[in-house]
Amino acid sequence: MRLKFFALAVWLGASSAGAQALSQGVTGRGVPWAVVEVPGGDAEWVAVWLAADASPPPRPWEDVGGSFGRSVVLSVPALAAPAALGEAFPALSGAVAVVLLGPVPKRDLALALEALEGVSPGQRPSARCSASDGVVTLVRKESEGFRWAFPLPGRPDPRFELAEAAAWLLEKRWRAQGFSGPVRVEGGACPLLVFYHQGGDPRERLVDARDRRGELAAPVEEGEMTAFLAGQKREAHRWAVDPKGVALAACQRLGWGGALGPLFFPVAPSPAALTRFLAEVMEPAGNAEIYERERRILPPETKTLANGAVLVLTRTGGDTGLLAVALSGLDATVAGDLAQEGAVSLAAKGLPSQVTVASGMAAVAAVGSGEELIDALEELMAVVSRPRGRGGAGLRTQALEALGLGFEVFGENVAVVLALPEGHEELGEAAEKFLAAVPAGKVRQIRRLAPGLWRQERVGSGEVWAVVELPGTLAGTVVGEALAQRLAAQGVEVEQHHPPGGLVVLFGGGGAPTLPAQEERLASAWEEARLLGPEDTTKAWEALTGRLFGSAAQATARRALGVFAPSLAPPFWQPPGDEEVRQVAVALPGFRQLPRLGAGPAGAPAKGSDKGAQGGAR
């Protein structure tokens, strides 16, 4: 007994006098292992990285989790380590790597390493590293800031050993630029260099950081490396106070194929080598996650300019802006053509746009940054302000003029909604300047159309245009759409217009030998069209919904159209009530009570062209 104690005392004294020493190998079944011999201490720490599909570890192993499968750890008294580990290892399966750290040298762990030979190997995660760059993702959180990441060389790459030095140095420079830090090395097979910042205005700060990343990668000075090495020397002694953490870190390194030496001996790169590494890592723009609290959007601000144009300013709460220009009080054909021409012009500049036509009005909406939208508004104002001639001298033109509809755009015909992205509130002033350049309207004489036929003698065939005035409610809009659909289905030319303060369906055409014959054709079509049923109004609502609802661009266009027709821009897009639609439908007058403009040979008077003065609903 005394002899055994003497031998043990000699062994303890010899081991405590040595420095760190590494022994590495691979079991016959392919499990890499390492024995890290450190002086002092009375416990042997074992860390094992298990594959994701490995069986749960039994007691006494401690499961400490991990990002890649799980890691387990076990500490045993140094004296009992060979026998204790010999019993513990066989209970494991699916090992990716094993590290033993403590005072016991490899020569005394033969029993444990022999037991390790029976442990089945595990597969480490495969490396599928993303090659994306410049990607920004917005994440809703309670605190604001951003995470900015750059790809690093893989862990088996010798250059990876420069990553910690780079992170230490960059954190100093990062904080000197006014960011909150820290800078860390994260990830497994696809490691990342990650910059963190907490604080307000994260979008603007990220742009600032990207603009200044050249300063972060500036040449490394000798004094900076001296300060780094001083810290690394202290970190190399961490095994003496945190053997468990160091054993786990070593196990991860070993599993990824990296060297263990940097955990115990400071890496001392030259300033030139670290400078090259920084230039390489910081060359991309990096990928970022922006953290923002939910924004509460302020009510829109509406301005009516001296020329009659209306500008509505609102905020999107993001970095994307929206623009919509709506046209009303014009010949609907002119308004639609201008909106389409504007969309083509924006497409030539690469801006996504969308045209919306409804109730005789038209709008073009665009999406882009604040600066892009101001350029888009300038382009659209140039398109709509170009002089255009009168729309001919026919009956249709006379009817439109009598309704107060024009053929050229003035300020009173334009409404603009500009949804500004964050940090671009001053762009509203530029929008006001461009919109003010649209000429003001002129005083015009408008002849009110009375019920009945206003006729002209004319050689040739008969031509008639009839006017149906509808209330400017959402129910009136649905009825107008339904009437237009039913008249068009009978081959009648039909248009919807939006004169100041109203909604009009204009229908008619020519071709009959006489004016009375043309009246009879239209009367028959009208009496059929005004007998609206529920399926007709449902179909009309679906058509309106398809043009006015569904996307951010459509919502912005609807808001702009709502300047002229408030019923189109409620907070929620819901169909009008059935009773409200029915009341509009039953109030539709008979054909003879409609204002009409006609021309052509008189011929014999039409018979039965009036089916009564009241409309009806089926």
Coordinates of C-alpha atoms in Angstrom, one line a residue:
M1 CA 0.0 0.0 0.0
R2 CA 2.8 2.4 0.8
L3 CA 4.5 1.6 -2.5
K4 CA 1.4 2.4 -4.5
F5 CA 1.0 5.8 -2.7
F6 CA 4.7 6.7 -3.5
A7 CA 4.2 5.9 -7.2
L8 CA 1.1 8.1 -7.3
A9 CA 2.9 11.0 -5.7
V10 CA 5.7 10.8 -8.2
W11 CA 3.2 10.8 -11.1
L12 CA 1.3 13.8 -9.8
G13 CA 4.4 15.8 -9.3
A14 CA 5.7 15.0 -12.8
S15 CA 2.5 15.9 -14.5
S16 CA 1.9 19.2 -12.7
A17 CA 5.3 20.5 -13.7
G18 CA 4.8 20.1 -17.5
A19 CA 3.2 22.6 -20.0
Q20 CA 0.3 22.0 -22.4
A21 CA 0.8 19.1 -24.7
L22 CA -1.4 17.7 -27.5
S23 CA -1.8 14.1 -28.7
Q24 CA -4.2 13.4 -31.6
G25 CA -5.4 10.4 -33.5
V26 CA -8.3 8.7 -35.2
T27 CA -10.0 5.6 -34.0
G28 CA -10.3 2.6 -36.3
R29 CA -13.9 3.5 -37.0
G30 CA -13.0 7.1 -38.0
V31 CA -13.6 9.2 -34.8
P32 CA -11.0 11.9 -34.4
W33 CA -9.7 12.3 -30.8
A34 CA -7.3 14.5 -28.9
V35 CA -5.7 14.4 -25.5
V36 CA -4.8 17.8 -24.2
E37 CA -2.4 17.5 -21.2
V38 CA -2.5 20.6 -19.0
P39 CA -0.6 21.1 -15.7
G40 CA -2.4 21.2 -12.3
G41 CA -6.0 20.3 -11.7
D42 CA -7.5 17.2 -10.2
A43 CA -10.1 16.4 -12.9
E44 CA -10.1 15.1 -16.4
W45 CA -12.7 16.8 -18.6
V46 CA -14.1 15.0 -21.7
A47 CA -16.1 16.7 -24.4
V48 CA -17.8 14.8 -27.2
W49 CA -19.6 16.2 -30.2
L50 CA -22.5 13.9 -31.2
A51 CA -24.2 13.9 -34.5
A52 CA -27.7 15.3 -34.8
D53 CA -29.2 11.8 -35.2
A54 CA -27.2 10.2 -32.3
S55 CA -28.9 8.6 -29.4
P56 CA -29.4 10.8 -26.2
P57 CA -26.4 10.5 -23.9
P58 CA -27.0 8.5 -20.7
R59 CA -26.0 9.6 -17.3
P60 CA -23.5 10.7 -16.1
W61 CA -22.9 12.6 -19.4
E62 CA -24.1 16.2 -19.3
D63 CA -25.9 17.3 -22.5
V64 CA -25.0 21.0 -23.1
G65 CA -26.8 21.2 -26.5
G66 CA -25.2 23.0 -29.5
S67 CA -26.0 24.5 -32.9
F68 CA -24.8 21.4 -34.7
G69 CA -26.2 18.2 -33.2
R70 CA -25.4 18.1 -29.5
S71 CA -22.3 18.3 -27.3
V72 CA -21.9 16.3 -24.1
V73 CA -19.3 16.7 -21.4
L74 CA -18.1 14.6 -18.4
S75 CA -15.7 15.3 -15.6
V76 CA -14.1 12.5 -13.6
P77 CA -11.4 12.6 -10.9
A78 CA -7.9 12.4 -12.5
L79 CA -7.0 9.3 -10.4
A80 CA -10.1 7.4 -11.7
A81 CA -10.0 8.7 -15.3
P82 CA -8.7 5.7 -17.1
A83 CA -11.2 3.2 -15.6
A84 CA -14.1 5.7 -15.4
L85 CA -13.8 6.7 -19.1
G86 CA -13.3 3.1 -20.1
E87 CA -16.8 2.5 -18.6
A88 CA -18.4 5.7 -19.9
F89 CA -17.4 5.7 -23.6
P90 CA -19.2 2.5 -24.7
A91 CA -22.6 4.2 -23.8
L92 CA -22.1 6.7 -26.6
S93 CA -22.8 6.5 -30.3
G94 CA -22.5 8.8 -33.3
A95 CA -19.4 10.7 -32.1
V96 CA -18.0 13.4 -34.4
A97 CA -15.0 14.3 -32.3
V98 CA -13.7 13.6 -28.7
V99 CA -11.4 15.7 -26.6
L100 CA -9.9 14.8 -23.2
L101 CA -8.5 17.7 -21.3
G102 CA -6.7 17.5 -17.9
P103 CA -3.6 16.4 -16.1
V104 CA -3.7 12.8 -17.2
P105 CA -1.1 12.1 -20.0
K106 CA -2.0 10.0 -23.0
R107 CA 0.1 7.0 -21.9
D108 CA -2.1 6.6 -18.8
L109 CA -5.4 6.7 -20.9
A110 CA -4.8 3.5 -22.8
L111 CA -7.8 1.9 -21.3
A112 CA -10.1 4.8 -22.1
L113 CA -8.8 5.1 -25.7
E114 CA -9.3 1.4 -26.2
A115 CA -12.9 1.8 -25.1
L116 CA -13.3 4.7 -27.5
E117 CA -12.5 2.4 -30.4
G118 CA -16.0 0.9 -29.9
V119 CA -17.8 4.2 -30.3
S120 CA -19.6 4.5 -33.7
P121 CA -18.7 7.6 -35.7
G122 CA -21.1 10.4 -36.5
Q123 CA -21.5 12.7 -39.5
R124 CA -20.8 16.3 -39.0
P125 CA -23.1 18.8 -40.8
S126 CA -22.4 19.2 -44.5
A127 CA -21.2 22.6 -45.6
R128 CA -23.6 24.5 -47.9
C129 CA -22.4 28.0 -47.6
S130 CA -24.5 30.8 -49.1
A131 CA -22.8 32.9 -51.8
S132 CA -25.3 35.8 -51.6
D133 CA -24.0 39.3 -50.9
G134 CA -25.8 42.6 -50.2
V135 CA -29.0 40.9 -48.9
V136 CA -31.0 42.9 -46.3
T137 CA -33.8 41.4 -44.3
L138 CA -36.1 43.4 -42.1
V139 CA -37.0 41.7 -38.8
R140 CA -39.6 43.0 -36.4
K141 CA -38.3 43.3 -32.8
E142 CA -38.8 45.3 -29.7
S143 CA -35.3 46.8 -29.8
E144 CA -33.7 48.4 -32.9
G145 CA -30.4 47.7 -34.5
F146 CA -28.8 45.5 -37.1
R147 CA -26.6 42.4 -37.6
W148 CA -24.1 42.7 -40.5
A149 CA -22.3 39.5 -41.5
F150 CA -19.4 38.6 -43.8
P151 CA -18.4 35.1 -44.9
L152 CA -15.0 33.8 -43.5
P153 CA -12.8 31.0 -44.9
G154 CA -13.9 27.6 -43.7
R155 CA -12.5 26.3 -40.4
P156 CA -10.0 23.8 -42.0
D157 CA -8.6 26.7 -44.0
P158 CA -5.4 28.1 -42.3
R159 CA -6.6 31.6 -42.9
F160 CA -9.4 31.0 -40.5
E161 CA -6.9 31.3 -37.6
L162 CA -6.8 35.1 -38.4
A163 CA -10.5 35.5 -37.8
E164 CA -10.3 36.1 -34.0
A165 CA -7.5 38.7 -34.5
A166 CA -9.7 40.3 -37.2
A167 CA -12.7 40.4 -34.9
W168 CA -10.8 41.8 -32.0
L169 CA -9.3 44.6 -34.1
L170 CA -12.5 45.4 -36.0
E171 CA -14.5 45.7 -32.8
K172 CA -12.1 48.5 -31.7
R173 CA -12.5 50.3 -35.0
W174 CA -16.3 49.6 -35.0
R175 CA -16.8 51.2 -31.7
A176 CA -14.6 54.1 -32.7
Q177 CA -17.0 54.8 -35.6
G178 CA -19.8 55.2 -33.1
F179 CA -21.4 51.7 -33.3
S180 CA -22.3 49.8 -30.2
G181 CA -20.6 46.4 -31.1
P182 CA -19.6 43.7 -30.5
V183 CA -17.9 41.9 -33.5
R184 CA -17.9 38.1 -33.3
V185 CA -16.9 35.0 -35.2
E186 CA -20.0 32.8 -35.5
G187 CA -21.1 29.7 -37.4
G188 CA -19.8 26.2 -38.0
A189 CA -18.8 24.9 -41.4
C190 CA -19.7 28.3 -42.9
P191 CA -18.3 30.7 -40.3
L192 CA -19.2 34.4 -40.4
L193 CA -17.7 37.6 -39.1
V194 CA -20.6 39.4 -37.6
F195 CA -21.0 43.1 -36.6
Y196 CA -23.7 44.1 -34.2
H197 CA -25.3 47.5 -33.5
Q198 CA -28.1 48.5 -31.1
G199 CA -29.8 51.8 -31.6
G200 CA -32.2 53.9 -33.5
D201 CA -32.4 54.6 -37.2
P202 CA -30.9 51.2 -38.1
R203 CA -31.4 51.6 -41.8
E204 CA -29.5 54.8 -42.0
R205 CA -26.8 53.4 -39.7
L206 CA -26.4 50.3 -41.9
V207 CA -25.9 52.5 -45.0
D208 CA -23.3 54.5 -43.0
A209 CA -21.5 51.4 -42.0
R210 CA -21.3 50.1 -45.5
D211 CA -20.0 53.4 -46.8
R212 CA -17.2 53.3 -44.2
R213 CA -16.2 49.7 -44.4
G214 CA -13.0 50.8 -46.1
E215 CA -12.0 52.5 -42.8
L216 CA -12.6 49.2 -41.0
A217 CA -10.2 47.4 -43.4
A218 CA -7.5 50.0 -43.2
P219 CA -3.9 48.8 -42.8
V220 CA -3.0 47.2 -39.5
E221 CA -0.4 49.0 -37.3
E222 CA 2.2 47.3 -35.2
G223 CA 0.8 48.8 -32.0
E224 CA -2.6 47.3 -32.7
M225 CA -1.1 43.8 -33.0
T226 CA 0.9 44.3 -29.7
A227 CA -2.4 45.1 -27.9
F228 CA -4.1 42.1 -29.4
L229 CA -1.3 39.7 -28.5
A230 CA -1.4 40.9 -24.9
G231 CA -5.0 39.9 -24.6
Q232 CA -4.4 36.6 -26.4
K233 CA -1.7 35.6 -23.9
R234 CA -4.2 36.0 -21.1
E235 CA -6.9 34.1 -23.1
A236 CA -4.5 31.2 -23.6
H237 CA -4.7 30.5 -19.9
R238 CA -8.5 30.2 -19.8
W239 CA -8.2 26.4 -19.5
A240 CA -7.0 26.9 -15.9
V241 CA -10.3 28.6 -14.9
D242 CA -12.8 27.1 -17.5
P243 CA -11.6 23.6 -18.5
K244 CA -15.1 22.6 -19.4
G245 CA -15.5 25.5 -21.9
V246 CA -12.1 25.0 -23.4
A247 CA -12.7 21.3 -23.8
L248 CA -16.0 22.0 -25.7
A249 CA -14.3 24.6 -27.9
A250 CA -11.5 22.2 -28.7
C251 CA -14.0 19.5 -29.6
Q252 CA -15.7 21.7 -32.0
R253 CA -12.4 22.7 -33.6
L254 CA -11.4 19.1 -33.9
G255 CA -14.7 18.1 -35.4
W256 CA -14.4 20.8 -38.1
G257 CA -10.9 19.8 -38.9
G258 CA -9.2 22.8 -37.3
A259 CA -6.1 23.0 -35.3
L260 CA -6.2 23.0 -31.5
G261 CA -3.0 24.9 -30.9
P262 CA -4.5 28.4 -31.1
L263 CA -6.6 27.6 -28.0
F264 CA -3.4 27.3 -25.9
F265 CA -0.8 29.3 -27.8
P266 CA -1.5 32.8 -29.1
V267 CA -1.8 33.3 -32.8
A268 CA 0.6 36.1 -33.8
P269 CA 0.0 37.1 -37.4
S270 CA 2.0 39.9 -39.0
P271 CA 0.3 43.2 -39.6
A272 CA 0.7 42.7 -43.3
A273 CA -1.0 39.3 -43.2
L274 CA -3.9 40.6 -41.2
T275 CA -4.2 43.6 -43.5
R276 CA -4.6 41.3 -46.5
F277 CA -7.1 39.2 -44.6
L278 CA -9.2 42.3 -43.7
A279 CA -9.2 43.5 -47.3
E280 CA -10.4 40.1 -48.5
V281 CA -13.1 39.7 -45.8
M282 CA -14.5 43.3 -46.0
E283 CA -14.6 43.5 -49.8
P284 CA -18.2 42.3 -50.2
A285 CA -21.1 44.4 -49.0
G286 CA -22.2 41.8 -46.5
N287 CA -25.6 40.5 -45.6
A288 CA -27.7 42.2 -43.0
E289 CA -30.7 41.8 -40.7
I290 CA -32.3 45.1 -39.7
Y291 CA -34.2 45.0 -36.4
E292 CA -37.1 47.5 -36.1
R293 CA -40.0 48.1 -33.8
E294 CA -43.4 48.3 -35.4
R295 CA -44.1 51.8 -36.9
R296 CA -47.2 53.7 -36.2
I297 CA -48.0 55.6 -39.5
L298 CA -49.2 59.2 -39.0
P299 CA -52.4 60.4 -40.7
P300 CA -51.9 61.6 -44.3
E301 CA -51.2 65.2 -44.9
T302 CA -53.3 66.7 -47.8
K303 CA -52.4 69.9 -49.7
T304 CA -54.4 71.7 -52.4
L305 CA -52.1 73.8 -54.5
A306 CA -52.9 77.1 -56.1
N307 CA -53.4 75.4 -59.5
G308 CA -56.1 73.1 -58.0
A309 CA -53.9 70.0 -57.9
V310 CA -54.1 67.8 -54.7
L311 CA -51.0 66.3 -53.1
V312 CA -51.4 63.7 -50.3
L313 CA -48.3 62.9 -48.3
T314 CA -48.1 59.8 -46.2
R315 CA -45.4 57.4 -44.9
T316 CA -44.8 53.7 -45.6
G317 CA -42.8 53.0 -42.5
G318 CA -40.1 51.3 -44.6
D319 CA -37.4 52.0 -47.1
T320 CA -39.7 51.5 -50.1
G321 CA -41.8 54.4 -51.4
L322 CA -45.1 54.4 -53.4
L323 CA -46.4 57.0 -55.9
A324 CA -49.8 57.3 -57.6
V325 CA -51.0 59.9 -60.0
A326 CA -54.8 60.0 -60.6
L327 CA -56.6 61.8 -63.4
S328 CA -60.3 62.8 -63.2
G329 CA -62.6 65.3 -64.9
L330 CA -61.3 64.3 -68.3
D331 CA -62.5 62.3 -71.3
A332 CA -62.0 58.8 -69.8
T333 CA -60.2 57.7 -73.0
V334 CA -57.7 60.5 -72.7
A335 CA -57.2 59.7 -69.0
G336 CA -56.5 56.0 -69.7
D337 CA -54.2 56.8 -72.5
L338 CA -52.2 59.2 -70.4
A339 CA -51.9 56.7 -67.5
Q340 CA -50.7 54.0 -70.0
E341 CA -48.2 56.4 -71.6
G342 CA -46.9 57.3 -68.1
A343 CA -46.5 53.6 -67.2
V344 CA -44.5 53.0 -70.4
S345 CA -42.3 55.9 -69.6
L346 CA -41.6 54.6 -66.1
A347 CA -40.9 51.1 -67.4
A348 CA -38.2 52.6 -69.6
K349 CA -36.5 53.9 -66.4
G350 CA -36.8 50.4 -64.9
L351 CA -39.5 51.3 -62.3
P352 CA -42.3 48.8 -61.6
S353 CA -45.6 50.5 -62.3
Q354 CA -49.3 49.6 -62.5
V355 CA -52.2 51.3 -64.3
T356 CA -55.7 51.4 -62.7
V357 CA -58.9 52.4 -64.6
A358 CA -62.2 52.7 -62.8
S359 CA -65.4 54.8 -63.0
G360 CA -64.1 57.0 -65.8
M361 CA -60.8 57.8 -64.0
A362 CA -57.3 56.5 -64.4
A363 CA -54.2 56.3 -62.2
V364 CA -50.7 55.1 -62.6
A365 CA -48.8 53.9 -59.5
A366 CA -45.0 53.3 -59.2
V367 CA -42.7 51.7 -56.6
G368 CA -39.2 52.8 -55.8
S369 CA -36.8 54.6 -53.5
G370 CA -37.5 58.2 -52.5
E371 CA -35.2 59.7 -55.1
E372 CA -36.6 57.4 -57.8
L373 CA -40.2 58.4 -57.1
I374 CA -39.4 62.1 -57.4
D375 CA -37.8 61.4 -60.8
A376 CA -40.9 59.3 -61.6
L377 CA -43.3 62.2 -60.6
E378 CA -41.3 64.7 -62.7
E379 CA -41.6 62.3 -65.7
L380 CA -45.3 61.8 -65.2
M381 CA -46.0 65.5 -64.9
A382 CA -44.2 66.0 -68.2
V383 CA -46.4 63.4 -69.8
V384 CA -49.7 64.7 -68.6
S385 CA -48.9 68.4 -69.2
R386 CA -48.2 68.0 -72.9
P387 CA -50.8 70.0 -74.9
R388 CA -53.6 68.0 -76.6
G389 CA -56.2 68.9 -79.0
R390 CA -60.0 68.8 -78.7
G391 CA -61.5 65.4 -79.1
G392 CA -63.2 66.0 -82.4
A393 CA -66.5 67.7 -83.3
G394 CA -68.9 64.8 -83.1
L395 CA -71.9 64.2 -80.8
R396 CA -69.8 62.3 -78.3
T397 CA -67.4 65.3 -77.9
Q398 CA -70.4 67.6 -77.5
A399 CA -71.8 65.4 -74.8
L400 CA -68.5 65.3 -72.9
E401 CA -68.1 69.0 -73.1
A402 CA -71.7 69.5 -71.9
L403 CA -70.8 67.4 -68.9
G404 CA -67.7 69.5 -68.2
L405 CA -65.2 66.9 -69.2
G406 CA -62.0 68.2 -70.8
F407 CA -59.3 66.8 -73.1
E408 CA -56.3 68.5 -71.6
V409 CA -54.9 68.1 -68.1
F410 CA -55.0 71.0 -65.7
G411 CA -54.2 71.1 -62.0
E412 CA -57.8 70.5 -61.1
N413 CA -57.6 67.1 -62.9
V414 CA -54.6 65.8 -60.9
A415 CA -54.3 64.1 -57.5
V416 CA -51.0 62.7 -56.3
V417 CA -50.4 60.4 -53.4
L418 CA -46.8 60.1 -52.3
A419 CA -46.0 57.5 -49.7
L420 CA -42.6 58.5 -48.5
P421 CA -40.0 55.9 -47.2
E422 CA -38.3 56.6 -43.9
G423 CA -35.9 59.4 -43.8
H424 CA -37.2 61.1 -47.0
E425 CA -39.8 63.6 -45.6
E426 CA -38.1 66.5 -47.5
L427 CA -39.0 64.8 -50.8
G428 CA -42.6 66.2 -50.3
E429 CA -41.3 69.6 -51.1
A430 CA -39.9 68.4 -54.4
A431 CA -43.1 66.7 -55.3
E432 CA -45.0 70.0 -54.6
K433 CA -42.7 71.8 -56.9
F434 CA -43.3 69.4 -59.8
L435 CA -47.0 69.3 -59.2
A436 CA -47.3 73.1 -59.1
A437 CA -45.9 73.2 -62.7
V438 CA -49.1 71.8 -64.1
P439 CA -51.1 74.7 -65.6
A440 CA -54.2 75.9 -63.8
G441 CA -57.6 75.3 -65.4
K442 CA -59.6 77.8 -67.4
V443 CA -63.1 79.1 -66.9
R444 CA -65.5 77.1 -69.2
Q445 CA -69.1 77.5 -70.1
I446 CA -71.0 74.2 -69.3
R447 CA -74.4 73.5 -70.8
R448 CA -76.5 71.4 -68.5
L449 CA -78.1 68.5 -70.3
A450 CA -81.8 68.3 -69.6
P451 CA -83.8 65.1 -69.9
G452 CA -85.0 64.3 -73.4
L453 CA -83.6 64.4 -76.9
W454 CA -81.5 67.3 -78.2
R455 CA -81.4 66.7 -81.9
Q456 CA -79.5 67.9 -84.9
E457 CA -80.5 67.5 -88.6
R458 CA -77.8 65.7 -90.4
V459 CA -77.4 63.9 -93.7
G460 CA -76.4 60.2 -93.3
S461 CA -77.2 57.6 -90.7
G462 CA -78.6 58.2 -87.3
E463 CA -76.5 58.6 -84.2
V464 CA -77.5 59.0 -80.6
W465 CA -75.6 59.3 -77.3
A466 CA -77.4 59.0 -74.0
V467 CA -76.2 60.1 -70.6
V468 CA -77.0 58.2 -67.3
E469 CA -76.1 60.1 -64.2
L470 CA -75.4 58.1 -61.0
P471 CA -74.7 59.0 -57.4
G472 CA -71.1 59.2 -56.5
T473 CA -71.5 56.5 -53.8
L474 CA -69.9 53.1 -53.8
A475 CA -73.3 51.6 -54.7
G476 CA -73.5 54.0 -57.7
T477 CA -70.1 52.9 -58.8
V478 CA -71.1 49.3 -58.7
V479 CA -74.3 50.0 -60.6
G480 CA -72.4 52.0 -63.2
E481 CA -70.0 49.1 -63.7
A482 CA -72.9 46.6 -64.0
L483 CA -74.7 48.8 -66.6
A484 CA -71.5 49.2 -68.6
Q485 CA -71.1 45.4 -68.7
R486 CA -74.7 44.7 -69.7
L487 CA -74.7 47.4 -72.4
A488 CA -71.4 46.2 -73.9
A489 CA -72.7 42.6 -73.9
Q490 CA -75.4 43.9 -76.3
G491 CA -72.9 45.4 -78.7
V492 CA -73.5 49.0 -77.6
E493 CA -70.7 51.5 -77.3
V494 CA -70.4 52.4 -73.6
E495 CA -68.1 54.5 -71.5
Q496 CA -67.8 55.6 -67.9
H497 CA -66.8 59.1 -67.1
H498 CA -66.2 61.1 -63.9
P499 CA -67.1 64.8 -64.4
P500 CA -66.7 67.1 -61.4
G501 CA -69.0 65.9 -58.7
G502 CA -70.6 63.0 -60.4
L503 CA -70.4 59.6 -62.2
V504 CA -71.8 59.2 -65.7
V505 CA -72.4 56.3 -68.0
L506 CA -72.4 57.4 -71.6
F507 CA -73.7 55.0 -74.2
G508 CA -74.7 55.2 -77.8
G509 CA -73.4 55.0 -81.4
G510 CA -74.8 55.1 -84.9
G511 CA -75.5 53.1 -88.0
A512 CA -79.3 53.0 -88.2
P513 CA -80.8 54.6 -91.3
T514 CA -82.6 57.3 -89.3
L515 CA -82.4 59.0 -85.9
P516 CA -85.6 57.4 -84.6
A517 CA -84.4 54.0 -85.6
Q518 CA -81.2 54.5 -83.7
E519 CA -83.2 55.7 -80.7
E520 CA -85.2 52.5 -80.9
R521 CA -82.1 50.3 -80.9
L522 CA -80.6 52.1 -77.9
A523 CA -84.0 52.2 -76.0
S524 CA -84.3 48.4 -76.3
A525 CA -80.7 47.9 -75.1
W526 CA -81.2 50.3 -72.2
E527 CA -84.4 48.7 -71.0
E528 CA -82.7 45.3 -71.0
A529 CA -79.5 46.7 -69.3
R530 CA -81.3 48.5 -66.4
L531 CA -83.0 45.3 -65.2
L532 CA -80.1 44.5 -62.9
G533 CA -80.0 41.3 -60.9
P534 CA -77.8 40.3 -57.9
E535 CA -75.5 38.3 -60.2
D536 CA -74.9 41.4 -62.3
T537 CA -73.9 43.6 -59.3
T538 CA -71.8 40.7 -57.9
K539 CA -69.9 40.4 -61.2
A540 CA -69.5 44.2 -61.3
W541 CA -68.0 44.2 -57.7
E542 CA -65.6 41.5 -58.6
A543 CA -64.4 43.5 -61.7
L544 CA -63.9 46.6 -59.6
T545 CA -62.1 44.6 -56.9
G546 CA -59.7 43.1 -59.5
R547 CA -58.7 46.7 -60.6
L548 CA -58.7 48.5 -57.3
F549 CA -57.7 46.0 -54.6
G550 CA -54.9 43.5 -53.8
S551 CA -51.5 45.2 -54.0
A552 CA -49.7 48.1 -52.4
A553 CA -49.7 49.9 -55.8
Q554 CA -53.4 49.3 -56.2
A555 CA -54.1 50.6 -52.7
T556 CA -52.1 53.7 -53.4
A557 CA -53.9 54.3 -56.7
R558 CA -57.2 53.8 -55.0
R559 CA -56.3 56.4 -52.4
A560 CA -55.4 58.8 -55.2
L561 CA -58.6 58.1 -57.1
G562 CA -60.4 58.6 -53.7
V563 CA -59.4 62.3 -53.8
F564 CA -62.1 62.7 -56.6
A565 CA -64.4 59.8 -55.5
P566 CA -64.1 59.4 -51.7
S567 CA -66.3 56.3 -51.8
L568 CA -63.4 54.4 -53.5
A569 CA -61.0 54.9 -50.6
P570 CA -62.6 53.7 -47.4
P571 CA -60.3 52.2 -44.8
F572 CA -61.6 48.8 -45.7
W573 CA -62.6 47.6 -49.1
Q574 CA -66.0 46.0 -48.6
P575 CA -69.0 45.8 -51.0
P576 CA -72.0 48.1 -50.5
G577 CA -75.1 46.8 -49.0
D578 CA -77.7 45.0 -51.2
E579 CA -80.4 47.5 -50.3
E580 CA -78.3 50.5 -51.1
V581 CA -77.5 49.0 -54.6
R582 CA -81.2 48.1 -55.1
Q583 CA -82.2 51.7 -54.4
V584 CA -79.8 53.0 -57.0
A585 CA -81.0 50.4 -59.6
V586 CA -84.7 51.1 -59.2
A587 CA -84.2 54.8 -59.5
L588 CA -82.7 54.4 -63.1
P589 CA -85.0 56.3 -65.5
G590 CA -86.5 55.1 -68.7
F591 CA -84.9 55.8 -72.0
R592 CA -87.0 58.9 -72.8
Q593 CA -86.1 60.5 -69.5
L594 CA -82.3 60.2 -70.2
P595 CA -80.5 63.3 -71.6
R596 CA -79.6 62.4 -75.2
L597 CA -77.8 64.0 -78.1
G598 CA -78.9 62.8 -81.5
A599 CA -78.3 63.5 -85.2
G600 CA -79.4 62.1 -88.5
P601 CA -82.4 62.0 -90.8
A602 CA -85.8 62.5 -89.1
G603 CA -87.6 59.6 -90.7
A604 CA -90.7 58.2 -89.0
P605 CA -91.0 58.5 -85.2
A606 CA -89.9 55.5 -83.3
K607 CA -92.5 53.5 -81.5
G608 CA -92.2 51.9 -78.1
S609 CA -88.8 53.5 -77.5
D610 CA -89.9 54.4 -73.9
K611 CA -90.7 51.6 -71.6
G612 CA -91.6 53.9 -68.7
A613 CA -90.0 56.4 -66.5
Q614 CA -88.9 54.1 -63.7
G615 CA -86.0 51.7 -63.7
G616 CA -86.2 48.3 -62.1
A617 CA -84.3 45.5 -60.5
R618 CA -84.8 41.9 -61.2

